[in-house]
Amino acid sequence: MSCLLMRESPMIIALNKEKTVYDGFITVLEKDFRIRISLPHDHQMKQRLQHSANLMAFILELRTVLEVALKSQPGCQSFSPPQYYSQLITEMEILGWDKLLFIDAEFRTLKLKAEDSAGRQHAIAVKLKSKYPTEAPEFSADLPVPLVIMWTSQSTLANVHSQFLLNVEALSEFWSVLDEIDEQTWVLEPEKPTKADSMRRIAIGNNVSIKVQIDPRHPKMLPECCLLGAEHVVTPLRNKLNANMHLWNPDCSVLQNMKDVLEIEFPSPTTHEKSSFSVECGICYSYRLESAIPDQVCNDPRCGQPFHQVCLYEWLRGLPTSRQSFNIVFGECPYCIGVQNFQAA
């Protein structure tokens, strides 16, 4: 508890080895307040802590109360706590202040945290309306499916929190599938996946990869797959995928199924460096262009140079020898000597 308190409130320190006396400052609205907390000898503090999950939760509650008091002082810009302020404080006491990640200065937007059975951390944003709780709040969270929260005028933040936990627990298997992929393969895209991302582009070899789209509702089923790379490399893999699809076993992991169906071993962080698959574009000479990485490859086995799709498209459009059919451009490889046809949508 002492380590957590000092990390979250670095100006508060323990004064004794038993860590029962704390002294320091908390900052609220750019004002510093000196506080001293004695545990468990301070009767009022002991009584107050009975309503808080831990000392850190109590500090969060104290900051919130001080913020309201400061804003209500004469001379402050016209501010009065919302009508639901007392109810909000009561609901947070019931839910537990340790569940609060953030609350804005107007007490209208807050974020609550939740931990699922696998230990993953999640957050739900709650935007309160002026007629709360009669008027339903707005909810948002980092999920791959729509967030479902039922609300009535009798609902509370504790109800929201419990419903949110049901939402994330229903997706536990989905995240477990992606966790295994993230841990045991080299994921090229997205660079920093969020909990809402259901796509992974996985490296298979030099300039060849597979893009898989995991179904959040049925994560163990055969995902939508798209092989990326030069045709002479991708074609045999595509043939294996089509021929072995019937071997997919929902009782096995998605990663193991993909190995069996494609008849390959995926490069992993234990066997390969990621730099082996981070080859820059042959036109702009960078690997990542905004959020995109090279996904077009020269089909000549002697070349195999990758390109960003947008770079290749603009390059081919500018060549007098290129030809276009609808939104497909055909032309010469901008990197190797031989003549190659490219398609860049």
Coordinates of C-alpha atoms in Angstrom, one line a residue:
M1 CA 0.0 0.0 0.0
S2 CA 2.8 2.4 0.8
C3 CA 4.4 1.9 -2.6
L4 CA 1.1 2.4 -4.4
L5 CA 0.4 5.6 -2.3
M6 CA 3.9 7.0 -3.0
R7 CA 3.6 6.2 -6.8
E8 CA 0.2 7.9 -7.1
S9 CA 0.9 10.7 -4.6
P10 CA 4.7 11.2 -4.6
M11 CA 4.5 14.1 -2.1
I12 CA 3.1 11.8 0.6
I13 CA 5.5 9.7 2.6
A14 CA 5.5 7.2 5.5
L15 CA 7.1 8.6 8.7
N16 CA 7.6 5.3 10.4
K17 CA 8.6 1.7 9.7
E18 CA 5.2 0.4 10.5
K19 CA 3.8 2.7 7.8
T20 CA 0.9 3.8 10.0
V21 CA 1.7 7.5 9.9
Y22 CA 1.9 9.5 6.6
D23 CA 2.7 13.1 6.0
G24 CA 2.9 15.3 2.9
F25 CA 0.9 17.3 0.4
I26 CA -1.8 16.7 -2.2
T27 CA -2.5 19.1 -5.1
V28 CA -6.0 20.1 -6.0
L29 CA -6.6 22.8 -8.7
E30 CA -3.0 23.9 -8.5
K31 CA -3.2 24.3 -4.7
D32 CA -1.1 22.3 -2.3
F33 CA -2.7 20.9 0.9
R34 CA -0.7 19.6 3.8
I35 CA -2.2 16.4 5.3
R36 CA -1.2 14.0 8.0
I37 CA -2.8 10.6 8.3
S38 CA -2.4 8.3 11.4
L39 CA -3.5 4.7 11.2
P40 CA -5.3 3.2 13.0
H41 CA -5.1 5.6 16.0
D42 CA -7.0 8.5 14.4
H43 CA -10.7 7.6 15.2
Q44 CA -12.2 9.7 12.4
M45 CA -9.7 8.4 9.9
K46 CA -10.4 4.8 10.9
Q47 CA -14.1 5.4 10.6
R48 CA -13.8 7.0 7.2
L49 CA -11.5 4.3 5.9
Q50 CA -14.1 1.7 6.7
H51 CA -16.0 3.1 3.7
S52 CA -12.9 3.0 1.4
A53 CA -11.3 0.0 -0.1
N54 CA -7.8 1.2 0.9
L55 CA -5.8 4.4 1.7
M56 CA -5.3 5.2 -2.0
A57 CA -9.1 5.2 -2.6
F58 CA -9.5 7.5 0.4
I59 CA -7.0 10.0 -1.1
L60 CA -9.0 10.0 -4.3
E61 CA -12.2 10.7 -2.4
L62 CA -10.4 13.5 -0.4
R63 CA -9.2 15.2 -3.6
T64 CA -12.7 15.1 -5.1
V65 CA -14.3 16.7 -2.0
L66 CA -11.5 19.4 -1.8
E67 CA -12.0 20.2 -5.5
V68 CA -15.7 20.9 -4.9
A69 CA -15.0 23.0 -1.8
L70 CA -12.4 25.1 -3.6
K71 CA -14.6 25.8 -6.6
S72 CA -17.5 26.8 -4.3
Q73 CA -15.4 29.5 -2.6
P74 CA -16.2 33.2 -3.2
G75 CA -14.1 34.6 -6.0
C76 CA -14.0 31.4 -8.1
Q77 CA -15.6 31.5 -11.5
S78 CA -19.3 30.7 -11.2
F79 CA -19.3 27.0 -10.3
S80 CA -21.7 24.9 -8.4
P81 CA -21.6 21.2 -8.1
P82 CA -24.2 19.4 -10.2
Q83 CA -27.5 18.5 -8.5
Y84 CA -26.5 14.9 -8.5
Y85 CA -23.2 15.5 -6.7
S86 CA -24.4 14.1 -3.3
Q87 CA -25.8 11.0 -5.0
L88 CA -22.6 10.6 -7.0
I89 CA -20.4 10.6 -3.9
T90 CA -22.8 8.1 -2.2
E91 CA -22.6 5.8 -5.3
M92 CA -18.8 6.0 -5.4
E93 CA -18.7 5.1 -1.7
I94 CA -20.8 2.0 -2.4
L95 CA -18.8 1.1 -5.5
G96 CA -15.5 1.9 -4.0
W97 CA -13.2 4.8 -4.8
D98 CA -10.5 2.4 -5.8
K99 CA -12.6 1.7 -8.9
L100 CA -12.3 5.4 -10.0
L101 CA -9.6 6.1 -12.7
F102 CA -10.6 9.7 -13.5
I103 CA -13.2 12.3 -12.9
D104 CA -13.3 15.7 -14.6
A105 CA -13.4 19.1 -12.9
E106 CA -17.2 19.5 -13.5
F107 CA -18.0 16.0 -12.2
R108 CA -19.7 15.1 -15.5
T109 CA -17.2 12.6 -17.0
L110 CA -15.6 9.8 -15.1
K111 CA -13.8 6.5 -15.9
L112 CA -14.2 3.4 -13.9
K113 CA -11.7 0.5 -14.0
A114 CA -12.5 -3.2 -13.8
E115 CA -10.3 -6.3 -13.8
D116 CA -11.5 -9.5 -15.5
S117 CA -11.0 -13.1 -14.3
A118 CA -7.7 -13.3 -16.3
G119 CA -6.3 -10.2 -14.6
R120 CA -6.7 -7.9 -17.6
Q121 CA -7.4 -4.2 -16.8
H122 CA -10.4 -2.5 -18.5
A123 CA -11.9 1.0 -18.3
I124 CA -15.4 2.3 -19.0
A125 CA -16.1 6.0 -19.6
V126 CA -19.3 7.4 -18.1
K127 CA -20.7 10.8 -19.2
L128 CA -23.3 12.0 -16.8
K129 CA -26.3 14.1 -18.0
S130 CA -27.7 17.1 -16.0
K131 CA -30.8 15.1 -15.0
Y132 CA -28.8 12.0 -13.8
P133 CA -30.0 9.4 -12.8
T134 CA -33.3 10.0 -14.5
E135 CA -31.5 10.6 -17.8
A136 CA -29.3 7.8 -18.8
P137 CA -25.5 8.5 -19.0
E138 CA -23.5 7.8 -22.1
F139 CA -21.1 4.9 -21.9
S140 CA -18.0 4.0 -24.0
A141 CA -15.3 1.4 -23.7
D142 CA -12.4 -0.2 -25.7
L143 CA -14.3 -3.3 -26.9
P144 CA -14.4 -5.1 -30.3
V145 CA -18.2 -5.2 -30.0
P146 CA -20.9 -2.7 -29.0
L147 CA -21.0 -2.0 -25.3
V148 CA -24.4 -3.1 -23.8
I149 CA -25.4 -1.3 -20.6
M150 CA -29.0 -1.4 -19.4
W151 CA -30.2 1.7 -17.5
T152 CA -33.2 2.7 -15.5
S153 CA -33.8 5.7 -13.2
Q154 CA -33.0 3.3 -10.3
S155 CA -29.6 2.3 -11.8
T156 CA -26.4 3.2 -10.1
L157 CA -22.7 3.2 -10.9
A158 CA -22.3 -0.1 -9.2
N159 CA -24.9 -1.5 -11.6
V160 CA -22.9 -0.1 -14.5
H161 CA -19.7 -1.6 -13.2
S162 CA -21.2 -5.1 -12.8
Q163 CA -22.7 -5.0 -16.3
F164 CA -19.4 -3.8 -17.7
L165 CA -17.7 -6.8 -16.1
L166 CA -20.2 -9.1 -17.8
N167 CA -19.4 -7.5 -21.1
V168 CA -15.6 -8.0 -20.7
E169 CA -15.9 -11.5 -19.3
A170 CA -17.9 -12.5 -22.4
L171 CA -14.9 -11.5 -24.5
S172 CA -12.3 -13.3 -22.3
E173 CA -11.7 -16.1 -24.8
F174 CA -11.3 -13.6 -27.7
W175 CA -8.6 -11.8 -25.8
S176 CA -6.9 -15.0 -24.8
V177 CA -6.7 -16.0 -28.5
L178 CA -5.1 -12.6 -29.4
D179 CA -2.8 -12.8 -26.3
E180 CA -1.3 -16.0 -27.6
I181 CA -0.8 -14.6 -31.0
D182 CA 0.8 -11.4 -29.6
E183 CA 3.1 -13.4 -27.3
Q184 CA 4.2 -16.2 -29.7
T185 CA 4.5 -14.5 -33.1
W186 CA 5.8 -11.3 -34.6
V187 CA 2.7 -9.1 -35.1
L188 CA 3.4 -6.5 -37.8
E189 CA 0.1 -4.7 -37.5
P190 CA -1.4 -3.0 -35.6
E191 CA 1.8 -1.6 -34.0
K192 CA 0.1 -1.0 -30.7
P193 CA -3.1 -3.1 -30.6
T194 CA -6.0 -2.0 -28.4
K195 CA -8.5 -4.2 -26.8
A196 CA -10.9 -3.3 -29.6
D197 CA -8.6 -4.5 -32.4
S198 CA -9.6 -7.9 -33.8
M199 CA -7.1 -8.0 -36.7
R200 CA -3.5 -9.2 -36.6
R201 CA -1.0 -9.2 -39.4
I202 CA 1.4 -11.9 -38.6
A203 CA 4.9 -12.4 -40.1
I204 CA 5.4 -15.7 -41.9
G205 CA 8.8 -14.9 -43.5
N206 CA 10.7 -12.2 -45.3
N207 CA 8.1 -10.0 -47.0
V208 CA 5.3 -12.5 -46.5
S209 CA 2.6 -12.4 -43.9
I210 CA -1.0 -13.3 -43.1
K211 CA -3.7 -11.0 -42.0
V212 CA -6.3 -12.7 -39.7
Q213 CA -9.6 -11.2 -38.5
I214 CA -10.7 -12.9 -35.3
D215 CA -14.5 -13.0 -34.6
P216 CA -15.0 -11.6 -31.1
R217 CA -18.2 -13.8 -30.7
H218 CA -16.6 -17.0 -32.0
P219 CA -12.9 -16.6 -31.5
K220 CA -12.0 -20.2 -31.9
M221 CA -13.5 -20.6 -35.3
L222 CA -11.6 -20.3 -38.6
P223 CA -10.8 -16.6 -39.0
E224 CA -11.0 -14.5 -42.2
C225 CA -7.5 -14.8 -43.6
C226 CA -5.6 -12.8 -46.2
L227 CA -2.1 -13.8 -47.3
L228 CA 0.2 -10.9 -48.3
G229 CA 3.4 -11.2 -50.3
A230 CA 4.8 -12.1 -53.7
E231 CA 2.6 -14.4 -55.7
H232 CA 5.3 -17.2 -56.0
V233 CA 5.4 -17.3 -52.2
V234 CA 1.7 -16.7 -51.4
T235 CA 0.2 -19.2 -53.9
P236 CA 1.5 -22.4 -52.3
L237 CA 0.4 -21.1 -48.9
R238 CA -3.1 -20.2 -50.2
N239 CA -3.4 -23.7 -51.8
K240 CA -2.5 -25.3 -48.4
L241 CA -5.1 -23.1 -46.7
N242 CA -7.8 -24.1 -49.1
A243 CA -6.9 -27.7 -49.0
N244 CA -6.6 -28.1 -45.2
M245 CA -9.5 -25.9 -44.1
H246 CA -11.4 -29.0 -43.1
L247 CA -8.7 -29.8 -40.5
W248 CA -9.6 -26.8 -38.4
N249 CA -10.3 -27.9 -34.9
P250 CA -12.2 -25.5 -32.6
D251 CA -10.9 -27.4 -29.6
C252 CA -7.4 -26.4 -30.4
S253 CA -5.9 -22.9 -30.2
V254 CA -6.2 -20.6 -33.2
L255 CA -2.4 -20.3 -33.5
Q256 CA -2.0 -24.1 -33.5
N257 CA -4.7 -24.5 -36.1
M258 CA -3.1 -21.9 -38.4
K259 CA 0.2 -23.8 -38.1
D260 CA -1.5 -27.1 -39.0
V261 CA -3.5 -25.7 -41.9
L262 CA -0.7 -23.8 -43.4
E263 CA 1.9 -26.5 -42.5
I264 CA 4.3 -23.9 -41.2
E265 CA 6.0 -22.7 -38.0
F266 CA 5.5 -18.9 -37.4
P267 CA 8.7 -17.0 -36.5
S268 CA 8.5 -16.0 -32.8
P269 CA 10.3 -13.5 -30.6
T270 CA 12.4 -16.5 -29.2
T271 CA 13.6 -17.5 -32.7
H272 CA 13.8 -14.3 -34.8
E273 CA 14.5 -10.6 -34.5
K274 CA 11.6 -8.4 -35.6
S275 CA 14.0 -6.4 -37.8
S276 CA 14.1 -9.4 -40.1
F277 CA 10.6 -8.6 -41.2
S278 CA 10.8 -4.8 -41.0
V279 CA 12.0 -4.1 -44.5
E280 CA 11.5 -0.5 -45.7
C281 CA 9.5 0.6 -48.7
G282 CA 11.6 0.6 -52.0
I283 CA 10.1 4.0 -52.9
C284 CA 9.9 6.2 -49.8
Y285 CA 12.7 4.2 -47.9
S286 CA 10.7 4.1 -44.7
Y287 CA 9.1 1.2 -42.9
R288 CA 6.0 2.8 -41.4
L289 CA 4.2 5.4 -43.3
E290 CA 1.7 6.9 -40.9
S291 CA 0.1 3.7 -39.7
A292 CA 0.7 1.6 -42.8
I293 CA 3.6 -0.8 -43.4
P294 CA 4.7 -2.2 -46.8
D295 CA 2.2 -4.7 -48.1
Q296 CA 2.9 -4.9 -51.8
V297 CA 5.8 -7.0 -53.0
C298 CA 7.5 -7.4 -56.4
N299 CA 6.6 -10.8 -57.8
D300 CA 10.1 -11.4 -59.3
P301 CA 11.8 -13.9 -57.0
R302 CA 15.1 -12.1 -57.8
C303 CA 13.7 -8.9 -56.4
G304 CA 11.0 -9.3 -53.8
Q305 CA 11.2 -5.7 -52.8
P306 CA 8.2 -4.5 -50.6
F307 CA 6.3 -1.2 -51.1
H308 CA 3.6 0.8 -49.4
Q309 CA 0.4 0.5 -51.4
V310 CA 0.0 4.2 -51.6
C311 CA 3.6 4.8 -52.6
L312 CA 3.4 2.2 -55.4
Y313 CA 0.1 3.5 -56.6
E314 CA 1.4 7.1 -56.9
W315 CA 4.6 5.9 -58.6
L316 CA 2.8 3.8 -61.2
R317 CA 0.3 6.5 -62.0
G318 CA 3.2 8.8 -62.9
L319 CA 4.9 6.4 -65.3
P320 CA 4.0 7.0 -69.0
T321 CA 4.4 3.3 -69.7
S322 CA 1.8 2.3 -67.0
R323 CA -1.8 1.5 -67.9
Q324 CA -4.9 1.6 -65.7
S325 CA -8.0 -0.4 -65.6
F326 CA -10.6 1.1 -63.3
N327 CA -8.7 1.6 -60.0
I328 CA -6.0 -1.0 -60.8
V329 CA -2.6 0.2 -62.2
F330 CA -0.2 -2.0 -64.1
G331 CA 3.4 -1.1 -64.7
E332 CA 7.1 -1.8 -64.1
C333 CA 8.7 -2.5 -60.8
P334 CA 10.3 0.7 -59.5
Y335 CA 13.1 -1.2 -57.9
C336 CA 14.5 -4.0 -60.1
I337 CA 15.8 -4.0 -63.6
G338 CA 13.3 -6.5 -65.0
V339 CA 9.8 -5.6 -66.1
Q340 CA 7.0 -6.5 -63.7
N341 CA 3.3 -5.9 -63.6
F342 CA 1.9 -4.5 -60.3
Q343 CA -1.6 -4.0 -59.1
A344 CA -2.1 -1.2 -56.7
A345 CA -5.6 -0.2 -55.7

